[in-house]
PDB file of C-alpha atoms in Angstrom:
ATOM      1  CA  ASN A   1      -8.170  11.481  -7.636  1.00 69.00           C
ATOM      2  CA  LYS A   2      -8.830  10.055  -4.347  1.00 81.00           C
ATOM      3  CA  LEU A   3      -5.206   8.343  -4.701  1.00 82.00           C
ATOM      4  CA  LEU A   4      -3.575  11.732  -4.990  1.00 83.00           C
ATOM      5  CA  SER A   5      -4.787  13.015  -2.007  1.00 88.00           C
ATOM      6  CA  ILE A   6      -2.812   9.973  -0.402  1.00 86.00           C
ATOM      7  CA  ALA A   7       0.180  11.088  -2.149  1.00 85.00           C
ATOM      8  CA  LEU A   8      -0.726  14.865  -1.110  1.00 87.00           C
ATOM      9  CA  LYS A   9      -1.103  13.505   2.519  1.00 87.00           C
ATOM     10  CA  GLN A  10      -4.352  14.883   2.933  1.00 91.00           C
ATOM     11  CA  ALA A  11      -5.725  11.382   3.647  1.00 88.00           C
ATOM     12  CA  ASN A  12      -4.151   8.328   5.088  1.00 86.00           C
ATOM     13  CA  ILE A  13      -6.154   5.225   3.631  1.00 85.00           C
ATOM     14  CA  TYR A  14      -8.529   5.395   0.660  1.00 83.00           C
ATOM     15  CA  LEU A  15     -10.184   1.607   0.973  1.00 80.00           C
ATOM     16  CA  VAL A  16     -11.793   0.170  -1.866  1.00 75.00           C
ATOM     17  CA  THR A  17     -14.043  -2.483  -1.216  1.00 69.00           C
ATOM     18  CA  LYS A  18     -15.095  -3.725  -4.074  1.00 67.00           C
ATOM     19  CA  SER A  19     -13.029  -5.100  -7.328  1.00 66.00           C
ATOM     20  CA  ALA A  20     -13.840  -2.208  -9.953  1.00 64.00           C
ATOM     21  CA  ALA A  21      -9.960  -1.098  -9.910  1.00 67.00           C
ATOM     22  CA  TYR A  22      -8.356  -2.117 -12.453  1.00 71.00           C
ATOM     23  CA  ASN A  23      -4.702  -2.247 -12.331  1.00 72.00           C
ATOM     24  CA  TRP A  24      -3.877   0.330 -15.212  1.00 73.00           C
ATOM     25  CA  ASP A  25      -6.103   2.665 -13.317  1.00 77.00           C
ATOM     26  CA  LEU A  26      -4.010   2.377  -9.806  1.00 80.00           C
ATOM     27  CA  CYS A  27      -0.335   2.474 -11.471  1.00 83.00           C
ATOM     28  CA  ALA A  28       0.536   6.185 -11.663  1.00 85.00           C
ATOM     29  CA  ALA A  29      -0.571   7.011  -8.637  1.00 85.00           C
ATOM     30  CA  HIS A  30       0.724   3.689  -7.338  1.00 86.00           C
ATOM     31  CA  ALA A  31       4.313   5.127  -8.551  1.00 88.00           C
ATOM     32  CA  ILE A  32       3.551   8.619  -6.585  1.00 88.00           C
ATOM     33  CA  ILE A  33       2.625   6.394  -3.770  1.00 88.00           C
ATOM     34  CA  GLN A  34       5.564   4.671  -3.938  1.00 89.00           C
ATOM     35  CA  SER A  35       8.507   7.691  -4.254  1.00 90.00           C
ATOM     36  CA  ILE A  36       6.856   8.711  -0.502  1.00 88.00           C
ATOM     37  CA  ASN A  37       7.092   5.786   0.552  1.00 88.00           C
ATOM     38  CA  GLY A  38       3.275   4.673   0.913  1.00 87.00           C
ATOM     39  CA  GLN A  39       1.821   1.571  -0.367  1.00 88.00           C
ATOM     40  CA  ILE A  40      -1.062   0.389  -2.310  1.00 86.00           C
ATOM     41  CA  LEU A  41      -2.010  -3.129  -0.910  1.00 88.00           C
ATOM     42  CA  ASP A  42      -4.269  -6.094  -1.518  1.00 86.00           C
ATOM     43  CA  LEU A  43      -7.078  -5.858   1.090  1.00 86.00           C
ATOM     44  CA  ARG A  44      -8.760  -9.621   0.549  1.00 87.00           C
ATOM     45  CA  GLN A  45      -4.944 -10.772   0.599  1.00 90.00           C
ATOM     46  CA  VAL A  46      -3.807  -8.939   3.926  1.00 90.00           C
ATOM     47  CA  ILE A  47      -7.540 -10.107   6.005  1.00 91.00           C
ATOM     48  CA  ASN A  48      -6.842 -13.804   4.251  1.00 93.00           C
ATOM     49  CA  TYR A  49      -3.508 -13.518   6.380  1.00 93.00           C
ATOM     50  CA  TYR A  50      -4.353 -12.134   9.368  1.00 90.00           C
ATOM     51  CA  GLN A  51      -7.265 -14.257   9.665  1.00 91.00           C
ATOM     52  CA  GLU A  52      -4.476 -17.189   9.946  1.00 91.00           C
ATOM     53  CA  ASN A  53      -1.735 -15.472  11.584  1.00 90.00           C
ATOM     54  CA  ARG A  54      -3.610 -13.977  14.258  1.00 86.00           C
ATOM     55  CA  THR A  55      -0.806 -13.715  16.703  1.00 87.00           C
ATOM     56  CA  LYS A  56       2.258 -12.491  14.293  1.00 85.00           C
ATOM     57  CA  GLN A  57       3.709  -8.796  15.087  1.00 87.00           C
ATOM     58  CA  ASN A  58       5.484  -6.798  12.771  1.00 88.00           C
ATOM     59  CA  VAL A  59       4.643  -8.115   9.914  1.00 88.00           C
ATOM     60  CA  ASN A  60       5.852  -6.656   6.320  1.00 90.00           C
ATOM     61  CA  LEU A  61       2.908  -5.492   4.454  1.00 88.00           C
ATOM     62  CA  SER A  62       4.817  -5.210   1.157  1.00 90.00           C
ATOM     63  CA  GLN A  63       4.028  -8.679   0.745  1.00 90.00           C
ATOM     64  CA  PHE A  64       0.486  -7.978   0.133  1.00 90.00           C
ATOM     65  CA  GLU A  65       1.507  -4.917  -2.426  1.00 88.00           C
ATOM     66  CA  ILE A  66      -0.081  -4.970  -5.468  1.00 85.00           C
ATOM     67  CA  ILE A  67       2.094  -6.742  -8.534  1.00 81.00           C
ATOM     68  CA  TYR A  68       1.651  -5.584 -12.211  1.00 76.00           C
ATOM     69  CA  ASN A  69       3.567  -8.039 -13.619  1.00 73.00           C
ATOM     70  CA  ASN A  70       5.094 -10.965 -12.435  1.00 66.00           C
ATOM     71  CA  ILE A  71       8.434 -11.521 -14.070  1.00 63.00           C
ATOM     72  CA  LYS A  72      10.132 -14.656 -13.232  1.00 63.00           C
ATOM     73  CA  PRO A  73      14.211 -14.674 -13.153  1.00 65.00           C
ATOM     74  CA  ASN A  74      15.951 -16.105 -15.829  1.00 63.00           C
ATOM     75  CA  LYS A  75      13.125 -16.804 -17.997  1.00 60.00           C
ATOM     76  CA  PHE A  76      13.870 -13.630 -20.347  1.00 58.00           C
ATOM     77  CA  GLN A  77      17.122 -13.912 -21.900  1.00 59.00           C
ATOM     78  CA  PRO A  78      18.085 -11.101 -24.630  1.00 58.00           C
ATOM     79  CA  LYS A  79      20.338 -13.278 -26.392  1.00 56.00           C
ATOM     80  CA  ASP A  80      17.204 -15.458 -27.270  1.00 54.00           C
ATOM     81  CA  TYR A  81      15.497 -12.252 -29.173  1.00 52.00           C
ATOM     82  CA  ALA A  82      18.969 -11.373 -30.586  1.00 49.00           C
ATOM     83  CA  CYS A  83      19.779 -10.847 -34.737  1.00 45.00           C
TER      84      CYS A  83
END
C-alpha cells in the first residue's frame, strides 16, 4: 500500500490527483499515519485556501484533514434511545 510507505517513513508525501480514493480505502491507513503525527489532507481544500489567502503564514493544516464523519455536538442524546 502506498500509504503504508508514508507510515514507514519511506516517503514524505503521497499525492492522489483523482477522486478514485474512497474514505473506506483511507481510514485504516489514516489511523496509522495519525499515530505518528501525520495527516491526510483534502488537496482541493488546501489549494482553494491558499489561492484566497496567499499572504498568510503558519497555517494550521489540520483544518484540511479528511473527516470521515461529521458529528454535531449535542445532536445525539443517549436518553433518547434508552428503553
